[in-house]
Amino acid sequence: APKAAAAGGDKTSVAHDTGKPVVTYPIPGVAGAIAKATLDARNQAERVEVTLGNVVTEFTYANYQDWNNDLNKIEAFYAGTLVEKRNGAIVRDLTTTETETGNVYVVMPVPASVRQAVAGSR
């Protein structure tokens, strides 16, 4: 969802509904599909509604926790519940019991100025 919202460019908007951020954006590659994501206080998805024609698919997320086993807690939060509805009918209802997200890392490009400074010091 964050990548899709960023890809929406000037077609992506952010508003606040009862104090919560709501991001509206087109779904890349799906003509006419629009997503509306409501975020919680920690900017985690609480509800995402995707509309395509007369079909509305809604995803609700709750109970975010670090679901890794007790020996591998790293504060990688994941939704404990996910419910998917299509036009109001439940399609999927999932409950998380354990995850293995212990290898979270960030790839950060090295700026050219830093590369040049390091190369110049050799």
PDB file of N, CA and C in Angstrom, residues 4-47:
ATOM      1  N   ALA A   4       2.159   1.770  -3.498  1.00  0.00           N
ATOM      2  CA  ALA A   4       1.081   2.140  -4.415  1.00  0.00           C
ATOM      3  C   ALA A   4       0.695   3.597  -4.202  1.00  0.00           C
ATOM      4  N   ALA A   5       0.633   4.032  -2.950  1.00  0.00           N
ATOM      5  CA  ALA A   5       0.288   5.430  -2.656  1.00  0.00           C
ATOM      6  C   ALA A   5       1.358   6.369  -3.215  1.00  0.00           C
ATOM      7  N   ALA A   6       2.628   5.997  -3.054  1.00  0.00           N
ATOM      8  CA  ALA A   6       3.713   6.825  -3.594  1.00  0.00           C
ATOM      9  C   ALA A   6       3.648   6.857  -5.115  1.00  0.00           C
ATOM     10  N   ALA A   7       3.311   5.737  -5.744  1.00  0.00           N
ATOM     11  CA  ALA A   7       3.227   5.670  -7.204  1.00  0.00           C
ATOM     12  C   ALA A   7       2.071   6.512  -7.733  1.00  0.00           C
ATOM     13  N   GLY A   8       1.097   6.803  -6.883  1.00  0.00           N
ATOM     14  CA  GLY A   8      -0.054   7.600  -7.300  1.00  0.00           C
ATOM     15  C   GLY A   8       0.277   9.051  -7.589  1.00  0.00           C
ATOM     16  N   GLY A   9       1.445   9.495  -7.127  1.00  0.00           N
ATOM     17  CA  GLY A   9       1.881  10.872  -7.388  1.00  0.00           C
ATOM     18  C   GLY A   9       0.851  11.895  -6.962  1.00  0.00           C
ATOM     19  N   ASP A  10       0.496  12.806  -7.883  1.00  0.00           N
ATOM     20  CA  ASP A  10      -0.449  13.869  -7.542  1.00  0.00           C
ATOM     21  C   ASP A  10      -1.891  13.371  -7.439  1.00  0.00           C
ATOM     22  N   LYS A  11      -2.123  12.096  -7.741  1.00  0.00           N
ATOM     23  CA  LYS A  11      -3.464  11.513  -7.580  1.00  0.00           C
ATOM     24  C   LYS A  11      -3.657  10.938  -6.176  1.00  0.00           C
ATOM     25  N   THR A  12      -2.602  10.965  -5.371  1.00  0.00           N
ATOM     26  CA  THR A  12      -2.672  10.496  -3.982  1.00  0.00           C
ATOM     27  C   THR A  12      -2.976  11.691  -3.093  1.00  0.00           C
ATOM     28  N   SER A  13      -3.892  11.499  -2.154  1.00  0.00           N
ATOM     29  CA  SER A  13      -4.222  12.589  -1.228  1.00  0.00           C
ATOM     30  C   SER A  13      -4.237  12.060   0.200  1.00  0.00           C
ATOM     31  N   VAL A  14      -4.006  12.979   1.134  1.00  0.00           N
ATOM     32  CA  VAL A  14      -4.039  12.643   2.551  1.00  0.00           C
ATOM     33  C   VAL A  14      -4.992  13.612   3.230  1.00  0.00           C
ATOM     34  N   ALA A  15      -5.883  13.068   4.019  1.00  0.00           N
ATOM     35  CA  ALA A  15      -6.832  13.877   4.784  1.00  0.00           C
ATOM     36  C   ALA A  15      -6.886  13.301   6.194  1.00  0.00           C
ATOM     37  N   HIS A  16      -7.678  13.917   7.061  1.00  0.00           N
ATOM     38  CA  HIS A  16      -7.863  13.391   8.408  1.00  0.00           C
ATOM     39  C   HIS A  16      -9.352  13.211   8.663  1.00  0.00           C
ATOM     40  N   ASP A  17      -9.695  12.037   9.177  1.00  0.00           N
ATOM     41  CA  ASP A  17     -11.075  11.713   9.504  1.00  0.00           C
ATOM     42  C   ASP A  17     -11.093  11.357  10.977  1.00  0.00           C
ATOM     43  N   THR A  18     -11.738  12.143  11.788  1.00  0.00           N
ATOM     44  CA  THR A  18     -11.760  11.999  13.251  1.00  0.00           C
ATOM     45  C   THR A  18     -10.351  11.824  13.807  1.00  0.00           C
ATOM     46  N   GLY A  19      -9.411  12.646  13.289  1.00  0.00           N
ATOM     47  CA  GLY A  19      -8.053  12.639  13.792  1.00  0.00           C
ATOM     48  C   GLY A  19      -7.145  11.564  13.233  1.00  0.00           C
ATOM     49  N   LYS A  20      -7.660  10.706  12.377  1.00  0.00           N
ATOM     50  CA  LYS A  20      -6.846   9.637  11.798  1.00  0.00           C
ATOM     51  C   LYS A  20      -6.468   9.987  10.369  1.00  0.00           C
ATOM     52  N   PRO A  21      -5.206   9.709   9.981  1.00  0.00           N
ATOM     53  CA  PRO A  21      -4.828   9.946   8.586  1.00  0.00           C
ATOM     54  C   PRO A  21      -5.555   8.981   7.650  1.00  0.00           C
ATOM     55  N   VAL A  22      -6.028   9.517   6.540  1.00  0.00           N
ATOM     56  CA  VAL A  22      -6.686   8.712   5.505  1.00  0.00           C
ATOM     57  C   VAL A  22      -5.985   9.024   4.188  1.00  0.00           C
ATOM     58  N   VAL A  23      -5.398   7.993   3.587  1.00  0.00           N
ATOM     59  CA  VAL A  23      -4.655   8.140   2.335  1.00  0.00           C
ATOM     60  C   VAL A  23      -5.490   7.525   1.224  1.00  0.00           C
ATOM     61  N   THR A  24      -5.771   8.318   0.185  1.00  0.00           N
ATOM     62  CA  THR A  24      -6.549   7.847  -0.961  1.00  0.00           C
ATOM     63  C   THR A  24      -5.640   7.857  -2.180  1.00  0.00           C
ATOM     64  N   TYR A  25      -5.636   6.745  -2.923  1.00  0.00           N
ATOM     65  CA  TYR A  25      -4.715   6.622  -4.059  1.00  0.00           C
ATOM     66  C   TYR A  25      -5.243   5.607  -5.075  1.00  0.00           C
ATOM     67  N   PRO A  26      -4.840   5.760  -6.346  1.00  0.00           N
ATOM     68  CA  PRO A  26      -5.218   4.779  -7.364  1.00  0.00           C
ATOM     69  C   PRO A  26      -4.354   3.527  -7.219  1.00  0.00           C
ATOM     70  N   ILE A  27      -4.909   2.381  -7.583  1.00  0.00           N
ATOM     71  CA  ILE A  27      -4.152   1.127  -7.564  1.00  0.00           C
ATOM     72  C   ILE A  27      -3.395   1.020  -8.886  1.00  0.00           C
ATOM     73  N   PRO A  28      -2.064   0.951  -8.834  1.00  0.00           N
ATOM     74  CA  PRO A  28      -1.276   0.887 -10.074  1.00  0.00           C
ATOM     75  C   PRO A  28      -1.641  -0.341 -10.919  1.00  0.00           C
ATOM     76  N   GLY A  29      -1.826  -0.112 -12.205  1.00  0.00           N
ATOM     77  CA  GLY A  29      -2.090  -1.213 -13.128  1.00  0.00           C
ATOM     78  C   GLY A  29      -3.524  -1.704 -13.161  1.00  0.00           C
ATOM     79  N   VAL A  30      -4.409  -1.105 -12.349  1.00  0.00           N
ATOM     80  CA  VAL A  30      -5.816  -1.522 -12.328  1.00  0.00           C
ATOM     81  C   VAL A  30      -6.657  -0.274 -12.589  1.00  0.00           C
ATOM     82  N   ALA A  31      -6.981  -0.055 -13.852  1.00  0.00           N
ATOM     83  CA  ALA A  31      -7.717   1.153 -14.246  1.00  0.00           C
ATOM     84  C   ALA A  31      -9.016   1.292 -13.468  1.00  0.00           C
ATOM     85  N   GLY A  32      -9.203   2.456 -12.851  1.00  0.00           N
ATOM     86  CA  GLY A  32     -10.441   2.754 -12.134  1.00  0.00           C
ATOM     87  C   GLY A  32     -10.476   2.290 -10.687  1.00  0.00           C
ATOM     88  N   ALA A  33      -9.476   1.543 -10.241  1.00  0.00           N
ATOM     89  CA  ALA A  33      -9.465   1.065  -8.853  1.00  0.00           C
ATOM     90  C   ALA A  33      -8.878   2.143  -7.946  1.00  0.00           C
ATOM     91  N   ILE A  34      -9.584   2.434  -6.864  1.00  0.00           N
ATOM     92  CA  ILE A  34      -9.168   3.453  -5.902  1.00  0.00           C
ATOM     93  C   ILE A  34      -9.127   2.819  -4.512  1.00  0.00           C
ATOM     94  N   ALA A  35      -8.042   3.087  -3.782  1.00  0.00           N
ATOM     95  CA  ALA A  35      -7.915   2.603  -2.409  1.00  0.00           C
ATOM     96  C   ALA A  35      -8.006   3.772  -1.449  1.00  0.00           C
ATOM     97  N   LYS A  36      -8.576   3.500  -0.291  1.00  0.00           N
ATOM     98  CA  LYS A  36      -8.684   4.493   0.778  1.00  0.00           C
ATOM     99  C   LYS A  36      -8.209   3.795   2.054  1.00  0.00           C
ATOM    100  N   ALA A  37      -7.024   4.198   2.542  1.00  0.00           N
ATOM    101  CA  ALA A  37      -6.427   3.556   3.712  1.00  0.00           C
ATOM    102  C   ALA A  37      -6.539   4.460   4.929  1.00  0.00           C
ATOM    103  N   THR A  38      -7.128   3.943   5.995  1.00  0.00           N
ATOM    104  CA  THR A  38      -7.221   4.657   7.263  1.00  0.00           C
ATOM    105  C   THR A  38      -6.142   4.093   8.180  1.00  0.00           C
ATOM    106  N   LEU A  39      -5.323   4.987   8.734  1.00  0.00           N
ATOM    107  CA  LEU A  39      -4.210   4.571   9.579  1.00  0.00           C
ATOM    108  C   LEU A  39      -4.518   4.828  11.039  1.00  0.00           C
ATOM    109  N   ASP A  40      -3.904   4.027  11.917  1.00  0.00           N
ATOM    110  CA  ASP A  40      -4.101   4.242  13.350  1.00  0.00           C
ATOM    111  C   ASP A  40      -3.079   5.255  13.872  1.00  0.00           C
ATOM    112  N   ALA A  41      -3.012   5.439  15.173  1.00  0.00           N
ATOM    113  CA  ALA A  41      -2.128   6.437  15.778  1.00  0.00           C
ATOM    114  C   ALA A  41      -0.647   6.145  15.527  1.00  0.00           C
ATOM    115  N   ARG A  42      -0.317   4.893  15.215  1.00  0.00           N
ATOM    116  CA  ARG A  42       1.078   4.519  14.927  1.00  0.00           C
ATOM    117  C   ARG A  42       1.330   4.435  13.424  1.00  0.00           C
ATOM    118  N   ASN A  43       0.389   4.967  12.634  1.00  0.00           N
ATOM    119  CA  ASN A  43       0.457   4.947  11.171  1.00  0.00           C
ATOM    120  C   ASN A  43       0.471   3.533  10.595  1.00  0.00           C
ATOM    121  N   GLN A  44      -0.178   2.622  11.287  1.00  0.00           N
ATOM    122  CA  GLN A  44      -0.353   1.262  10.790  1.00  0.00           C
ATOM    123  C   GLN A  44      -1.742   1.178  10.167  1.00  0.00           C
ATOM    124  N   ALA A  45      -1.870   0.367   9.121  1.00  0.00           N
ATOM    125  CA  ALA A  45      -3.167   0.240   8.455  1.00  0.00           C
ATOM    126  C   ALA A  45      -4.210  -0.294   9.428  1.00  0.00           C
ATOM    127  N   GLU A  46      -5.322   0.404   9.497  1.00  0.00           N
ATOM    128  CA  GLU A  46      -6.445  -0.021  10.326  1.00  0.00           C
ATOM    129  C   GLU A  46      -7.560  -0.553   9.420  1.00  0.00           C
ATOM    130  N   ARG A  47      -7.714   0.127   8.282  1.00  0.00           N
ATOM    131  CA  ARG A  47      -8.763  -0.250   7.338  1.00  0.00           C
ATOM    132  C   ARG A  47      -8.327   0.206   5.948  1.00  0.00           C
TER     133      ARG A  47
END
